[in-house]
Coordinates of N, CA and C in Angstrom, one line a residue:
Q1 N 9.0 -15.9 10.3 CA 7.6 -15.6 10.0 C 7.6 -14.3 9.1
V2 N 6.8 -14.3 8.1 CA 6.7 -13.2 7.2 C 5.8 -12.1 7.7
Q3 N 6.2 -10.9 7.6 CA 5.4 -9.8 8.1 C 5.5 -8.6 7.1
L4 N 4.4 -7.9 6.9 CA 4.3 -6.7 6.2 C 3.9 -5.6 7.2
V5 N 4.7 -4.6 7.3 CA 4.5 -3.5 8.3 C 4.4 -2.2 7.7
E6 N 3.2 -1.5 7.8 CA 3.1 -0.2 7.2 C 3.5 0.9 8.2
S7 N 3.9 2.0 7.6 CA 4.2 3.2 8.4 C 4.0 4.4 7.6
G8 N 4.0 5.6 8.2 CA 3.9 6.8 7.5 C 2.5 7.5 7.6
G9 N 1.5 6.8 8.2 CA 0.2 7.4 8.3 C 0.2 8.6 9.3
G10 N -0.9 9.3 9.3 CA -1.0 10.4 10.3 C -2.1 11.3 9.9
L11 N -2.1 12.5 10.5 CA -3.1 13.5 10.3 C -2.5 14.6 9.4
V12 N -3.2 15.0 8.4 CA -2.7 16.0 7.5 C -3.8 16.9 7.0
Q13 N -3.6 18.1 6.7 CA -4.6 19.0 6.2 C -4.8 18.7 4.7
A14 N -6.0 19.0 4.3 CA -6.4 18.9 2.9 C -5.4 19.6 2.0
G15 N -4.9 19.0 0.9 CA -3.9 19.6 0.1 C -2.5 19.2 0.4
G16 N -2.4 18.5 1.6 CA -1.1 18.1 2.0 C -0.6 16.8 1.4
S17 N 0.5 16.3 1.9 CA 1.1 15.1 1.4 C 1.5 14.1 2.5
L18 N 1.5 12.9 2.2 CA 2.1 11.8 3.1 C 2.7 10.8 2.2
R19 N 3.7 10.1 2.8 CA 4.3 9.0 2.1 C 4.2 7.8 3.0
L20 N 3.5 6.8 2.5 CA 3.4 5.5 3.2 C 4.4 4.5 2.8
S21 N 4.9 3.8 3.8 CA 5.9 2.7 3.5 C 5.3 1.4 4.0
C22 N 5.7 0.3 3.3 CA 5.3 -1.0 3.7 C 6.6 -1.9 3.6
A23 N 7.1 -2.3 4.7 CA 8.4 -3.0 4.7 C 8.1 -4.5 5.1
A24 N 8.7 -5.4 4.4 CA 8.6 -6.8 4.6 C 9.7 -7.4 5.4
S25 N 9.4 -8.3 6.2 CA 10.5 -9.1 6.9 C 10.2 -10.5 6.9
G26 N 11.2 -11.3 7.1 CA 11.1 -12.8 7.1 C 11.8 -13.3 5.9
R27 N 11.6 -14.7 5.7 CA 12.3 -15.4 4.6 C 11.5 -15.2 3.3
I28 N 11.8 -14.1 2.7 CA 11.1 -13.7 1.4 C 12.2 -13.7 0.3
F29 N 11.9 -14.5 -0.7 CA 12.9 -14.6 -1.8 C 12.6 -13.5 -2.9
S30 N 11.4 -13.3 -3.2 CA 11.1 -12.3 -4.2 C 9.6 -11.9 -4.1
F31 N 9.3 -10.7 -4.6 CA 7.9 -10.2 -4.6 C 7.3 -10.3 -6.0
G32 N 6.0 -10.6 -6.1 CA 5.3 -10.4 -7.3 C 4.6 -9.0 -7.2
T33 N 3.4 -8.9 -7.6 CA 2.6 -7.7 -7.5 C 2.5 -7.2 -6.1
M34 N 2.7 -5.9 -5.9 CA 2.5 -5.3 -4.5 C 1.4 -4.3 -4.7
R35 N 0.5 -4.1 -3.7 CA -0.7 -3.3 -3.8 C -0.9 -2.5 -2.5
W36 N -1.7 -1.4 -2.7 CA -2.2 -0.7 -1.6 C -3.7 -0.7 -1.7
Y37 N -4.4 -0.9 -0.6 CA -5.8 -0.8 -0.4 C -6.1 0.1 0.7
R38 N -7.4 0.6 0.8 CA -7.8 1.4 1.9 C -9.2 1.1 2.2
Q39 N -9.6 1.4 3.5 CA -10.9 1.1 4.0 C -11.3 2.3 4.9
A40 N -12.3 3.0 4.5 CA -12.9 4.1 5.3 C -13.9 3.6 6.2
P41 N -14.2 4.3 7.3 CA -15.2 3.9 8.3 C -16.6 3.7 7.6
G42 N -17.1 2.5 7.8 CA -18.4 2.2 7.3 C -18.5 1.8 5.8
K43 N -17.3 1.7 5.2 CA -17.2 1.4 3.8 C -16.4 0.1 3.5
Q44 N -16.6 -0.4 2.3 CA -15.8 -1.6 2.0 C -14.4 -1.2 1.6
R45 N -13.5 -2.2 1.8 CA -12.1 -1.9 1.4 C -12.1 -1.7 -0.1
E46 N -11.3 -0.8 -0.6 CA -11.2 -0.5 -2.0 C -9.7 -0.5 -2.4
F47 N -9.5 -0.9 -3.7 CA -8.2 -0.9 -4.3 C -7.7 0.5 -4.5
V48 N -6.4 0.8 -4.2 CA -5.8 2.1 -4.5 C -4.8 2.1 -5.6
A49 N -3.8 1.2 -5.5 CA -2.8 1.1 -6.5 C -2.1 -0.2 -6.4
A50 N -1.4 -0.5 -7.6 CA -0.6 -1.8 -7.6 C 0.6 -1.5 -8.5
I51 N 1.6 -2.3 -8.2 CA 2.8 -2.2 -9.0 C 3.3 -3.7 -9.2
A52 N 3.5 -4.0 -10.5 CA 3.9 -5.4 -10.8 C 5.4 -5.6 -10.6
S53 N 5.9 -6.8 -10.7 CA 7.3 -7.0 -10.5 C 8.1 -6.3 -11.6
G54 N 7.6 -6.1 -12.7 CA 8.3 -5.4 -13.8 C 8.2 -3.9 -13.7
G55 N 7.4 -3.4 -12.8 CA 7.3 -2.0 -12.6 C 6.1 -1.3 -13.1
S56 N 5.3 -2.0 -13.9 CA 4.0 -1.4 -14.4 C 3.1 -1.1 -13.2
T57 N 2.4 0.0 -13.4 CA 1.5 0.4 -12.3 C 0.0 0.6 -12.7
T58 N -0.8 0.4 -11.7 CA -2.3 0.6 -11.9 C -2.8 1.4 -10.8
Y59 N -3.7 2.3 -11.1 CA -4.3 3.2 -10.0 C -5.8 3.2 -10.1
A60 N -6.4 3.4 -9.0 CA -7.9 3.7 -8.9 C -8.1 5.0 -9.5
D61 N -9.2 5.2 -10.2 CA -9.5 6.5 -10.8 C -9.5 7.7 -9.8
S62 N -9.9 7.3 -8.6 CA -10.0 8.4 -7.6 C -8.7 9.0 -7.1
V63 N -7.6 8.2 -7.4 CA -6.3 8.7 -7.0 C -5.3 9.0 -8.1
K64 N -5.7 8.7 -9.3 CA -4.8 9.0 -10.5 C -4.4 10.4 -10.5
G65 N -3.1 10.6 -10.8 CA -2.5 12.0 -10.8 C -2.2 12.6 -9.5
R66 N -2.6 11.9 -8.4 CA -2.3 12.4 -7.1 C -1.4 11.4 -6.3
F67 N -1.6 10.2 -6.5 CA -0.8 9.1 -5.8 C 0.2 8.5 -6.7
T68 N 1.3 8.1 -6.1 CA 2.3 7.3 -6.9 C 2.8 6.1 -6.1
I69 N 2.7 5.0 -6.7 CA 3.2 3.8 -6.0 C 4.6 3.4 -6.6
S70 N 5.5 3.0 -5.7 CA 6.8 2.6 -6.1 C 7.3 1.4 -5.2
R71 N 8.3 0.8 -5.6 CA 8.8 -0.4 -4.9 C 10.4 -0.4 -4.9
D72 N 10.9 -1.0 -3.9 CA 12.4 -1.2 -3.8 C 12.6 -2.6 -3.4
N73 N 12.9 -3.4 -4.4 CA 13.0 -4.9 -4.2 C 14.1 -5.2 -3.2
A74 N 15.2 -4.5 -3.3 CA 16.4 -4.7 -2.4 C 16.0 -4.5 -1.0
K75 N 15.1 -3.5 -0.7 CA 14.7 -3.2 0.6 C 13.4 -4.0 1.0
K76 N 12.9 -4.7 0.1 CA 11.6 -5.5 0.3 C 10.5 -4.5 0.8
A77 N 10.3 -3.5 0.0 CA 9.4 -2.4 0.4 C 8.6 -1.9 -0.7
V78 N 7.4 -1.4 -0.4 CA 6.6 -0.7 -1.4 C 6.1 0.6 -0.7
Y79 N 6.0 1.6 -1.5 CA 5.7 2.9 -1.0 C 4.5 3.5 -1.7
L80 N 3.8 4.5 -1.1 CA 2.7 5.2 -1.7 C 2.9 6.7 -1.4
Q81 N 3.3 7.4 -2.4 CA 3.4 8.9 -2.2 C 2.0 9.5 -2.5
M82 N 1.4 10.2 -1.5 CA 0.1 10.7 -1.7 C 0.2 12.2 -1.6
N83 N -0.2 12.9 -2.7 CA -0.2 14.3 -2.8 C -1.6 14.9 -3.0
S84 N -1.8 16.1 -2.7 CA -3.1 16.8 -2.9 C -4.2 16.0 -2.2
L85 N -3.9 15.6 -1.0 CA -4.9 14.8 -0.2 C -6.2 15.5 0.0
K86 N -7.2 14.7 0.0 CA -8.6 15.2 0.2 C -9.2 14.5 1.4
P87 N -10.2 15.2 2.1 CA -10.8 14.5 3.2 C -11.4 13.1 2.9
E88 N -11.8 12.9 1.7 CA -12.3 11.6 1.3 C -11.2 10.5 1.1
D89 N -10.0 10.9 1.3 CA -8.9 10.0 1.3 C -8.7 9.4 2.7
T90 N -9.4 9.9 3.7 CA -9.3 9.4 5.0 C -9.7 7.9 5.1
A91 N -8.8 7.1 5.6 CA -9.0 5.6 5.6 C -7.8 4.9 6.3
V92 N -8.0 3.7 6.6 CA -6.9 2.8 7.0 C -6.3 2.2 5.7
Y93 N -5.0 2.5 5.5 CA -4.3 2.0 4.3 C -3.5 0.8 4.6
S94 N -3.7 -0.3 3.8 CA -3.0 -1.5 4.0 C -2.3 -2.0 2.7
C95 N -1.1 -2.5 2.9 CA -0.4 -3.1 1.8 C -0.7 -4.6 1.7
N96 N -0.5 -5.1 0.5 CA -0.8 -6.4 0.1 C 0.2 -6.9 -0.9
A97 N 0.7 -8.1 -0.8 CA 1.7 -8.5 -1.7 C 1.6 -10.0 -2.0
D98 N 2.0 -10.4 -3.2 CA 2.3 -11.7 -3.6 C 3.8 -12.0 -3.4
M99 N 4.2 -13.1 -2.9 CA 5.6 -13.2 -2.6 C 6.0 -14.7 -2.6
S100 N 7.3 -14.9 -2.9 CA 7.9 -16.2 -2.8 C 8.6 -16.4 -1.5
T101 N 8.1 -17.3 -0.7 CA 8.7 -17.4 0.6 C 9.3 -18.8 0.8
L102 N 9.9 -19.0 2.0 CA 10.4 -20.3 2.3 C 9.3 -21.4 2.3
S103 N 8.1 -21.0 2.6 CA 7.0 -21.9 2.7 C 6.3 -22.1 1.3
G104 N 6.8 -21.4 0.3 CA 6.1 -21.5 -1.0 C 5.6 -20.1 -1.5
Y105 N 4.9 -20.1 -2.6 CA 4.4 -18.8 -3.1 C 3.1 -18.5 -2.4
V106 N 3.1 -17.2 -1.9 CA 1.9 -16.7 -1.1 C 1.3 -15.6 -1.9
R107 N 0.0 -15.6 -2.0 CA -0.8 -14.5 -2.7 C -1.6 -13.7 -1.7
D108 N -1.7 -12.4 -1.9 CA -2.6 -11.6 -1.1 C -2.2 -11.6 0.4
Y109 N -0.9 -11.4 0.7 CA -0.5 -11.3 2.1 C -0.7 -9.9 2.5
W110 N -1.3 -9.7 3.7 CA -1.7 -8.4 4.2 C -0.8 -7.9 5.3
G111 N -0.6 -6.5 5.3 CA -0.1 -5.9 6.5 C -1.3 -5.5 7.4
Q112 N -1.0 -4.8 8.5 CA -2.0 -4.5 9.5 C -2.7 -3.2 9.3
G113 N -2.1 -2.4 8.5 CA -2.7 -1.1 8.1 C -2.2 0.1 8.9
T114 N -2.3 1.3 8.3 CA -1.9 2.5 9.0 C -3.0 3.6 8.7
Q115 N -3.3 4.3 9.7 CA -4.4 5.3 9.6 C -3.9 6.6 8.9
V116 N -4.7 7.0 7.9 CA -4.5 8.3 7.3 C -5.8 9.1 7.5
T117 N -5.6 10.3 8.1 CA -6.7 11.2 8.3 C -6.4 12.6 7.7
V118 N -7.3 13.0 6.8 CA -7.2 14.3 6.1 C -8.3 15.2 6.6
S119 N -7.8 16.3 7.2 CA -8.8 17.3 7.7 C -9.1 18.4 6.7
S120 N -10.3 18.9 6.8 CA -10.7 19.9 5.8 C -10.4 21.3 6.2

């Protein structure tokens, strides 16, 4: 069974940094685009960043220059380095990926999320 498991969330003061990881397990042959989303209390889920299989990246305007997405295909993992964190970055962060599995190609596969809380 395929799983995406996030880690690295926690409580940090404004201006601090966190590095989120999302590790995949199961019969996965390759990854397509990998993404991070977040959802704050009472708000809709929003896109944060994406990295394509070739390495090109896309960011939400709200995190440009502060967050960096990266991937390690050998480790079946995607990362989100978050610097200069602000209280408005507080949310549950979830990874999402397109992947080739034993059962076929799967789009928008989700992890369970990890809480990030930024105190002012």
